Amino acid sequence: MKDLKNKIVFITGASAGIGKACAKVFAEAGANLILAARRIEKINELADKLINHNKIKVKTVKLDVRNYEEVKNTISFLKDDWKKIDILINNAGLARGFAKIYEGKIEDWNEMIDTNIKGLLYITRQILPLMVEREMGHVINIGSIAGHFTYPFGNVYSATKFAVNALSQSIRMDVLDKGIKVSSIDPGLVETEFSIVRFSGDEEKAKSVYSGITPLTGRDVAEAVLFCANRPNHVNINNIIITPLAQASTTMIHRKE
Ligand code: NDP
Ligand code: 8X3
């Protein structure tokens, strides 16, 4: 098992859900963290806790992954020591809306495409060259089971996660000769802020997504991410699809009413 002590892990979307859980799990493993999100107060609060509990170094950056200039400046202004990023967790993402394609909102589509595809690309474009230069590193993309199978009303969200799946495969090919690992962790239903965001704050609707099942927690997913990250040097986990026991696919969910 690889020792992650003092490794530098850059996590996008660390203010909630899976990203926040990744921050905790990697802090417990002794890694130093760069936490990015738009809600800076949330990541600052998390950083204080992790520094106190885990005696690690944590840097926070207020960042909207959709804004390429912001992404570029954030990475280029990092001090040289912080630029030695060992692990990038491309986690920031969202679903917005749940509609038939002929009734979908263009602004929802743009938000998902800009965040889940373009945001991931912008971050990767800035951080991957630093890994290429050092001929080491690990990119871990948070995809989704929706990047393997679609579902009614999942249309554009699913398309963005199919794109993440394609990018994970493609990046792996592009860095094959550079000693860099690329993994994709693709969860099913995880109870986070995800559904509250998808349904624009409608908590009742959000809750119903997980009714009658025990969904995954952010930590369940973070532990799969950690498993990928601490494999020995010669091992690359390409892909993990992780679902609640009650979920067989995007559409087959066994609910106990
Ligand atoms: P949450 O809503 O709990 O967290 C999403 C995170 O993404 C937040 O920290 C948010 O931070 C960040 N984020 C969103 N938009 C931006 C942006 N423009 N710039 C920077 N950060 C952004 O959801 P999850 O933790 O569930 O989602 C994390 C990832 O997991 C997503 O990619 C999602 O698609 C994927 N996923 C989720 C599943 C689920 O069922 N929950 C299942 C499969 C995959 P802030 O708002 O502070 O910027
Ligand atoms: C989130 C899982 O099935 O709600 O990616 O799309 S699903």
mmCIF file of C-alpha atoms and ligand atoms in Angstrom:
data_model
loop_
_atom_site.group_PDB
_atom_site.id
_atom_site.type_symbol
_atom_site.label_atom_id
_atom_site.label_comp_id
_atom_site.label_asym_id
_atom_site.label_seq_id
_atom_site.Cartn_x
_atom_site.Cartn_y
_atom_site.Cartn_z
ATOM 1 C CA MET A 1 0.000 0.000 0.000
ATOM 2 C CA LYS A 2 1.351 3.440 -0.934
ATOM 3 C CA ASP A 3 2.010 5.892 1.894
ATOM 4 C CA LEU A 4 0.113 9.121 1.231
ATOM 5 C CA LYS A 5 1.743 11.096 4.054
ATOM 6 C CA ASN A 6 2.784 14.557 2.831
ATOM 7 C CA LYS A 7 1.462 13.897 -0.684
ATOM 8 C CA ILE A 8 -0.440 16.858 -2.121
ATOM 9 C CA VAL A 9 -4.055 16.229 -3.070
ATOM 10 C CA PHE A 10 -6.076 18.831 -4.991
ATOM 11 C CA ILE A 11 -9.840 18.348 -4.570
ATOM 12 C CA THR A 12 -12.454 20.307 -6.509
ATOM 13 C CA GLY A 13 -15.900 20.651 -4.950
ATOM 14 C CA ALA A 14 -14.558 20.085 -1.439
ATOM 15 C CA SER A 15 -17.270 22.139 0.274
ATOM 16 C CA ALA A 16 -19.870 19.351 0.368
ATOM 17 C CA GLY A 17 -20.720 15.711 -0.231
ATOM 18 C CA ILE A 18 -18.166 13.453 -1.871
ATOM 19 C CA GLY A 19 -15.451 16.118 -2.152
ATOM 20 C CA LYS A 20 -15.700 16.992 1.533
ATOM 21 C CA ALA A 21 -15.583 13.295 2.441
ATOM 22 C CA CYS A 22 -12.480 12.880 0.236
ATOM 23 C CA ALA A 23 -10.842 15.753 2.124
ATOM 24 C CA LYS A 24 -11.470 13.990 5.430
ATOM 25 C CA VAL A 25 -10.320 10.562 4.254
ATOM 26 C CA PHE A 26 -7.114 11.883 2.669
ATOM 27 C CA ALA A 27 -6.422 14.038 5.740
ATOM 28 C CA GLU A 28 -6.686 10.895 7.871
ATOM 29 C CA ALA A 29 -4.112 9.314 5.546
ATOM 30 C CA GLY A 30 -1.739 12.206 6.304
ATOM 31 C CA ALA A 31 -1.898 13.936 2.907
ATOM 32 C CA ASN A 32 -1.695 17.709 2.545
ATOM 33 C CA LEU A 33 -4.677 19.207 0.761
ATOM 34 C CA ILE A 34 -5.661 21.965 -1.620
ATOM 35 C CA LEU A 35 -9.415 22.383 -1.275
ATOM 36 C CA ALA A 36 -11.330 24.242 -3.999
ATOM 37 C CA ALA A 37 -14.958 25.380 -4.180
ATOM 38 C CA ARG A 38 -17.016 28.516 -4.658
ATOM 39 C CA ARG A 39 -18.225 28.532 -1.028
ATOM 40 C CA ILE A 40 -14.901 29.548 0.502
ATOM 41 C CA GLU A 41 -16.325 29.835 4.038
ATOM 42 C CA LYS A 42 -17.243 26.142 4.000
ATOM 43 C CA ILE A 43 -13.809 24.974 2.893
ATOM 44 C CA ASN A 44 -12.088 27.352 5.319
ATOM 45 C CA GLU A 45 -14.109 25.866 8.164
ATOM 46 C CA LEU A 46 -13.290 22.335 6.997
ATOM 47 C CA ALA A 47 -9.609 23.233 6.616
ATOM 48 C CA ASP A 48 -9.425 24.502 10.231
ATOM 49 C CA LYS A 49 -10.856 21.226 11.495
ATOM 50 C CA LEU A 50 -8.558 19.059 9.395
ATOM 51 C CA ILE A 51 -5.454 21.043 10.356
ATOM 52 C CA ASN A 52 -6.330 20.673 14.041
ATOM 53 C CA HIS A 53 -7.319 17.009 13.960
ATOM 54 C CA ASN A 54 -4.882 15.603 11.450
ATOM 55 C CA LYS A 55 -1.841 17.890 11.769
ATOM 56 C CA ILE A 56 -1.621 18.328 8.009
ATOM 57 C CA LYS A 57 -1.239 21.379 5.769
ATOM 58 C CA VAL A 58 -4.351 22.610 4.006
ATOM 59 C CA LYS A 59 -4.712 25.392 1.452
ATOM 60 C CA THR A 60 -8.115 26.636 0.359
ATOM 61 C CA VAL A 61 -8.943 28.319 -2.929
ATOM 62 C CA LYS A 62 -12.174 30.012 -3.923
ATOM 63 C CA LEU A 63 -12.739 28.746 -7.394
ATOM 64 C CA ASP A 64 -15.502 28.425 -9.958
ATOM 65 C CA VAL A 65 -14.306 25.634 -12.252
ATOM 66 C CA ARG A 66 -16.368 27.135 -15.105
ATOM 67 C CA ASN A 67 -14.140 30.197 -15.260
ATOM 68 C CA TYR A 68 -10.943 29.343 -17.161
ATOM 69 C CA GLU A 69 -9.127 32.579 -16.257
ATOM 70 C CA GLU A 70 -9.838 31.942 -12.583
ATOM 71 C CA VAL A 71 -8.643 28.333 -12.875
ATOM 72 C CA LYS A 72 -5.489 29.414 -14.712
ATOM 73 C CA ASN A 73 -4.630 32.141 -12.202
ATOM 74 C CA THR A 74 -5.342 29.943 -9.196
ATOM 75 C CA ILE A 75 -2.976 27.222 -10.348
ATOM 76 C CA SER A 76 -0.274 29.535 -11.628
ATOM 77 C CA PHE A 77 -0.243 31.570 -8.384
ATOM 78 C CA LEU A 78 0.310 28.474 -6.234
ATOM 79 C CA LYS A 79 3.706 28.505 -4.520
ATOM 80 C CA ASP A 80 6.174 26.045 -6.065
ATOM 81 C CA ASP A 81 5.844 23.601 -3.158
ATOM 82 C CA TRP A 82 2.051 23.455 -3.583
ATOM 83 C CA LYS A 83 2.439 22.969 -7.336
ATOM 84 C CA LYS A 84 3.824 19.482 -6.707
ATOM 85 C CA ILE A 85 0.324 18.044 -6.861
ATOM 86 C CA ASP A 86 0.396 14.257 -6.561
ATOM 87 C CA ILE A 87 -3.319 13.545 -6.817
ATOM 88 C CA LEU A 88 -6.046 15.546 -8.550
ATOM 89 C CA ILE A 89 -9.613 14.646 -7.619
ATOM 90 C CA ASN A 90 -11.901 16.124 -10.262
ATOM 91 C CA ASN A 91 -15.091 16.001 -8.223
ATOM 92 C CA ALA A 92 -16.924 19.336 -8.695
ATOM 93 C CA GLY A 93 -20.114 18.695 -10.580
ATOM 94 C CA LEU A 94 -23.855 18.796 -10.546
ATOM 95 C CA ALA A 95 -27.133 17.771 -12.071
ATOM 96 C CA ARG A 96 -29.617 20.569 -12.677
ATOM 97 C CA GLY A 97 -33.222 19.761 -13.522
ATOM 98 C CA PHE A 98 -35.032 16.549 -14.339
ATOM 99 C CA ALA A 99 -37.004 17.015 -17.542
ATOM 100 C CA LYS A 100 -37.694 15.417 -20.893
ATOM 101 C CA ILE A 101 -35.187 16.646 -23.433
ATOM 102 C CA TYR A 102 -37.866 18.546 -25.384
ATOM 103 C CA GLU A 103 -38.818 20.423 -22.221
ATOM 104 C CA GLY A 104 -35.346 20.912 -20.707
ATOM 105 C CA LYS A 105 -34.013 24.352 -19.817
ATOM 106 C CA ILE A 106 -31.078 25.577 -21.868
ATOM 107 C CA GLU A 107 -29.565 27.297 -18.822
ATOM 108 C CA ASP A 108 -29.625 23.985 -16.909
ATOM 109 C CA TRP A 109 -27.887 22.227 -19.810
ATOM 110 C CA ASN A 110 -25.241 24.947 -20.025
ATOM 111 C CA GLU A 111 -24.569 24.827 -16.292
ATOM 112 C CA MET A 112 -24.041 21.050 -16.354
ATOM 113 C CA ILE A 113 -21.902 21.087 -19.490
ATOM 114 C CA ASP A 114 -19.848 24.053 -18.245
ATOM 115 C CA THR A 115 -19.223 22.480 -14.837
ATOM 116 C CA ASN A 116 -19.022 18.738 -15.441
ATOM 117 C CA ILE A 117 -17.186 18.733 -18.769
ATOM 118 C CA LYS A 118 -15.558 22.104 -19.342
ATOM 119 C CA GLY A 119 -14.708 22.656 -15.667
ATOM 120 C CA LEU A 120 -13.039 19.259 -15.434
ATOM 121 C CA LEU A 121 -11.127 20.011 -18.632
ATOM 122 C CA TYR A 122 -9.997 23.448 -17.438
ATOM 123 C CA ILE A 123 -8.668 22.075 -14.154
ATOM 124 C CA THR A 124 -7.005 19.125 -15.868
ATOM 125 C CA ARG A 125 -5.427 21.361 -18.518
ATOM 126 C CA GLN A 126 -3.738 23.397 -15.769
ATOM 127 C CA ILE A 127 -2.722 20.636 -13.363
ATOM 128 C CA LEU A 128 -1.820 17.751 -15.682
ATOM 129 C CA PRO A 129 1.214 19.555 -17.228
ATOM 130 C CA LEU A 130 2.665 19.884 -13.716
ATOM 131 C CA MET A 131 2.363 16.118 -13.343
ATOM 132 C CA VAL A 132 3.777 15.500 -16.824
ATOM 133 C CA GLU A 133 6.791 17.648 -15.931
ATOM 134 C CA ARG A 134 7.468 15.506 -12.839
ATOM 135 C CA GLU A 135 6.510 12.271 -14.623
ATOM 136 C CA MET A 136 4.304 11.281 -11.723
ATOM 137 C CA GLY A 137 0.782 11.855 -10.471
ATOM 138 C CA HIS A 138 -2.744 10.527 -10.381
ATOM 139 C CA VAL A 139 -5.908 11.993 -11.848
ATOM 140 C CA ILE A 140 -9.077 10.644 -10.249
ATOM 141 C CA ASN A 141 -12.283 11.709 -11.949
ATOM 142 C CA ILE A 142 -15.636 11.389 -10.221
ATOM 143 C CA GLY A 143 -17.904 10.169 -13.000
ATOM 144 C CA SER A 144 -21.201 8.433 -12.363
ATOM 145 C CA ILE A 145 -23.114 5.279 -13.088
ATOM 146 C CA ALA A 146 -24.980 7.744 -15.335
ATOM 147 C CA GLY A 147 -21.817 7.820 -17.460
ATOM 148 C CA HIS A 148 -22.351 4.141 -18.299
ATOM 149 C CA PHE A 149 -26.152 3.881 -18.540
ATOM 150 C CA THR A 150 -28.638 6.665 -19.067
ATOM 151 C CA TYR A 151 -32.135 6.930 -17.554
ATOM 152 C CA PRO A 152 -35.390 8.773 -18.280
ATOM 153 C CA PHE A 153 -34.945 12.523 -17.670
ATOM 154 C CA GLY A 154 -31.209 11.973 -17.129
ATOM 155 C CA ASN A 155 -30.390 13.089 -20.686
ATOM 156 C CA VAL A 156 -27.909 15.969 -20.450
ATOM 157 C CA TYR A 157 -26.527 15.064 -17.018
ATOM 158 C CA SER A 158 -25.892 11.556 -18.325
ATOM 159 C CA ALA A 159 -24.267 12.959 -21.452
ATOM 160 C CA THR A 160 -21.843 14.988 -19.338
ATOM 161 C CA LYS A 161 -20.886 11.889 -17.357
ATOM 162 C CA PHE A 162 -20.466 9.832 -20.562
ATOM 163 C CA ALA A 163 -18.064 12.611 -21.541
ATOM 164 C CA VAL A 164 -16.178 12.255 -18.251
ATOM 165 C CA ASN A 165 -15.928 8.518 -18.924
ATOM 166 C CA ALA A 166 -14.510 9.217 -22.403
ATOM 167 C CA LEU A 167 -12.066 11.773 -21.002
ATOM 168 C CA SER A 168 -10.803 9.382 -18.307
ATOM 169 C CA GLN A 169 -10.044 6.767 -20.981
ATOM 170 C CA SER A 170 -8.502 9.332 -23.259
ATOM 171 C CA ILE A 171 -6.325 11.046 -20.646
ATOM 172 C CA ARG A 172 -5.027 7.599 -19.630
ATOM 173 C CA MET A 173 -3.832 7.071 -23.209
ATOM 174 C CA ASP A 174 -2.300 10.539 -23.469
ATOM 175 C CA VAL A 175 -0.165 10.108 -20.333
ATOM 176 C CA LEU A 176 0.670 6.435 -20.757
ATOM 177 C CA ASP A 177 4.371 7.194 -21.203
ATOM 178 C CA LYS A 178 4.481 9.696 -18.324
ATOM 179 C CA GLY A 179 4.025 7.476 -15.277
ATOM 180 C CA ILE A 180 0.694 9.096 -14.434
ATOM 181 C CA LYS A 181 -2.319 7.116 -13.240
ATOM 182 C CA VAL A 182 -5.893 7.878 -14.295
ATOM 183 C CA SER A 183 -8.909 6.452 -12.486
ATOM 184 C CA SER A 184 -12.626 7.029 -12.662
ATOM 185 C CA ILE A 185 -14.904 6.444 -9.673
ATOM 186 C CA ASP A 186 -18.475 6.150 -10.807
ATOM 187 C CA PRO A 187 -21.101 6.091 -8.054
ATOM 188 C CA GLY A 188 -24.806 5.370 -8.077
ATOM 189 C CA LEU A 189 -27.071 7.042 -5.542
ATOM 190 C CA VAL A 190 -25.142 8.979 -2.896
ATOM 191 C CA GLU A 191 -27.045 11.136 -0.418
ATOM 192 C CA THR A 192 -25.302 14.515 -0.511
ATOM 193 C CA GLU A 193 -26.470 17.982 -1.574
ATOM 194 C CA PHE A 194 -26.660 16.570 -5.122
ATOM 195 C CA SER A 195 -30.444 16.124 -5.296
ATOM 196 C CA ILE A 196 -31.140 19.376 -3.421
ATOM 197 C CA VAL A 197 -29.114 21.130 -6.128
ATOM 198 C CA ARG A 198 -30.794 19.135 -8.903
ATOM 199 C CA PHE A 199 -34.245 20.112 -7.635
ATOM 200 C CA SER A 200 -33.175 23.702 -6.852
ATOM 201 C CA GLY A 201 -33.663 23.508 -3.093
ATOM 202 C CA ASP A 202 -36.821 21.325 -3.006
ATOM 203 C CA GLU A 203 -35.798 19.185 -0.022
ATOM 204 C CA GLU A 204 -38.847 16.924 -0.099
ATOM 205 C CA LYS A 205 -38.261 15.985 -3.717
ATOM 206 C CA ALA A 206 -34.575 15.504 -2.982
ATOM 207 C CA LYS A 207 -35.338 13.191 -0.054
ATOM 208 C CA SER A 208 -37.653 11.044 -2.210
ATOM 209 C CA VAL A 209 -34.706 10.069 -4.442
ATOM 210 C CA TYR A 210 -33.351 7.984 -1.550
ATOM 211 C CA SER A 211 -36.666 6.735 -0.115
ATOM 212 C CA GLY A 212 -36.832 3.071 0.831
ATOM 213 C CA ILE A 213 -33.113 2.447 0.300
ATOM 214 C CA THR A 214 -29.892 2.950 2.181
ATOM 215 C CA PRO A 215 -27.963 5.208 -0.206
ATOM 216 C CA LEU A 216 -24.198 5.508 -0.348
ATOM 217 C CA THR A 217 -22.585 8.173 1.796
ATOM 218 C CA GLY A 218 -19.905 10.557 0.609
ATOM 219 C CA ARG A 219 -17.495 8.579 2.770
ATOM 220 C CA ASP A 220 -18.325 5.298 0.982
ATOM 221 C CA VAL A 221 -17.224 6.917 -2.265
ATOM 222 C CA ALA A 222 -14.218 8.655 -0.692
ATOM 223 C CA GLU A 223 -12.950 5.306 0.566
ATOM 224 C CA ALA A 224 -13.076 3.938 -2.998
ATOM 225 C CA VAL A 225 -11.116 7.000 -4.128
ATOM 226 C CA LEU A 226 -8.557 6.360 -1.391
ATOM 227 C CA PHE A 227 -8.274 2.713 -2.442
ATOM 228 C CA CYS A 228 -7.330 3.841 -5.964
ATOM 229 C CA ALA A 229 -4.847 6.351 -4.604
ATOM 230 C CA ASN A 230 -2.934 4.063 -2.282
ATOM 231 C CA ARG A 231 -2.348 1.113 -4.621
ATOM 232 C CA PRO A 232 1.308 0.276 -5.268
ATOM 233 C CA ASN A 233 3.088 2.197 -8.027
ATOM 234 C CA HIS A 234 2.601 -0.460 -10.713
ATOM 235 C CA VAL A 235 -1.190 -0.721 -10.210
ATOM 236 C CA ASN A 236 -3.749 1.532 -11.903
ATOM 237 C CA ILE A 237 -7.412 1.124 -11.037
ATOM 238 C CA ASN A 238 -9.150 2.202 -14.237
ATOM 239 C CA ASN A 239 -12.699 2.331 -13.043
ATOM 240 C CA ILE A 240 -14.909 1.545 -10.074
ATOM 241 C CA ILE A 241 -18.693 1.526 -10.340
ATOM 242 C CA ILE A 242 -20.042 1.695 -6.805
ATOM 243 C CA THR A 243 -23.746 1.546 -5.943
ATOM 244 C CA PRO A 244 -25.932 1.009 -2.904
ATOM 245 C CA LEU A 245 -26.808 -2.651 -2.410
ATOM 246 C CA ALA A 246 -30.373 -1.800 -3.471
ATOM 247 C CA GLN A 247 -29.320 -0.400 -6.873
ATOM 248 C CA ALA A 248 -28.601 -2.666 -9.867
ATOM 249 C CA SER A 249 -28.545 0.027 -12.573
ATOM 250 C CA THR A 250 -29.649 3.617 -13.056
ATOM 251 C CA THR A 251 -33.243 2.422 -13.395
ATOM 252 C CA MET A 252 -33.423 -0.722 -11.219
ATOM 253 C CA ILE A 253 -33.712 0.288 -7.593
ATOM 254 C CA HIS A 254 -35.257 -1.991 -4.977
ATOM 255 C CA ARG A 255 -37.174 0.207 -2.529
ATOM 256 C CA LYS A 256 -38.674 -1.076 0.732
ATOM 257 C CA GLU A 257 -41.730 1.110 1.262
HETATM 258 P P1 NDP B 1 -22.778 18.035 -3.744
HETATM 259 O O1 NDP B 1 -23.810 18.941 -4.315
HETATM 260 O O2 NDP B 1 -22.927 17.613 -2.323
HETATM 261 O O3 NDP B 1 -21.329 18.664 -3.933
HETATM 262 C C1 NDP B 1 -20.964 19.237 -5.158
HETATM 263 C C2 NDP B 1 -19.652 19.988 -4.993
HETATM 264 O O4 NDP B 1 -19.294 20.526 -6.266
HETATM 265 C C3 NDP B 1 -19.776 21.126 -4.023
HETATM 266 O O5 NDP B 1 -18.638 21.147 -3.198
HETATM 267 C C4 NDP B 1 -19.800 22.361 -4.918
HETATM 268 O O6 NDP B 1 -19.134 23.446 -4.271
HETATM 269 C C5 NDP B 1 -18.967 21.887 -6.095
HETATM 270 N N1 NDP B 1 -19.253 22.649 -7.305
HETATM 271 C C6 NDP B 1 -20.391 22.669 -8.028
HETATM 272 N N2 NDP B 1 -20.282 23.550 -9.035
HETATM 273 C C7 NDP B 1 -19.042 24.099 -8.938
HETATM 274 C C8 NDP B 1 -18.337 25.071 -9.667
HETATM 275 N N3 NDP B 1 -18.884 25.698 -10.724
HETATM 276 N N4 NDP B 1 -17.079 25.396 -9.301
HETATM 277 C C9 NDP B 1 -16.515 24.790 -8.236
HETATM 278 N N5 NDP B 1 -17.125 23.869 -7.495
HETATM 279 C C10 NDP B 1 -18.381 23.524 -7.843
HETATM 280 O O7 NDP B 1 -22.767 16.753 -4.712
HETATM 281 P P2 NDP B 1 -21.924 15.402 -4.692
HETATM 282 O O8 NDP B 1 -20.897 15.427 -3.654
HETATM 283 O O9 NDP B 1 -22.883 14.300 -4.708
HETATM 284 O O10 NDP B 1 -21.255 15.508 -6.134
HETATM 285 C C11 NDP B 1 -19.880 15.434 -6.361
HETATM 286 C C12 NDP B 1 -19.637 14.746 -7.695
HETATM 287 O O11 NDP B 1 -20.143 13.428 -7.636
HETATM 288 C C13 NDP B 1 -20.333 15.402 -8.884
HETATM 289 O O12 NDP B 1 -19.449 15.399 -9.971
HETATM 290 C C14 NDP B 1 -21.528 14.496 -9.160
HETATM 291 O O13 NDP B 1 -21.932 14.529 -10.484
HETATM 292 C C15 NDP B 1 -20.923 13.158 -8.788
HETATM 293 N N6 NDP B 1 -21.872 12.111 -8.466
HETATM 294 C C16 NDP B 1 -22.798 12.263 -7.470
HETATM 295 C C17 NDP B 1 -23.687 11.228 -7.199
HETATM 296 C C18 NDP B 1 -24.763 11.364 -6.171
HETATM 297 O O14 NDP B 1 -25.724 10.559 -6.221
HETATM 298 N N7 NDP B 1 -24.696 12.276 -5.237
HETATM 299 C C19 NDP B 1 -23.608 9.968 -7.915
HETATM 300 C C20 NDP B 1 -22.618 9.925 -8.959
HETATM 301 C C21 NDP B 1 -21.767 10.950 -9.180
HETATM 302 P P3 NDP B 1 -19.618 24.972 -4.249
HETATM 303 O O15 NDP B 1 -21.098 24.970 -4.446
HETATM 304 O O16 NDP B 1 -19.177 25.471 -2.908
HETATM 305 O O17 NDP B 1 -18.850 25.584 -5.369
HETATM 306 C C1 8X3 B 2 -25.715 10.670 -9.861
HETATM 307 C C2 8X3 B 2 -26.388 9.346 -9.900
HETATM 308 O O1 8X3 B 2 -28.263 8.032 -10.972
HETATM 309 O O2 8X3 B 2 -28.810 10.156 -9.922
HETATM 310 O O3 8X3 B 2 -24.695 10.718 -10.797
HETATM 311 O O4 8X3 B 2 -27.645 10.108 -12.013
HETATM 312 S S1 8X3 B 2 -27.833 9.423 -10.752
#
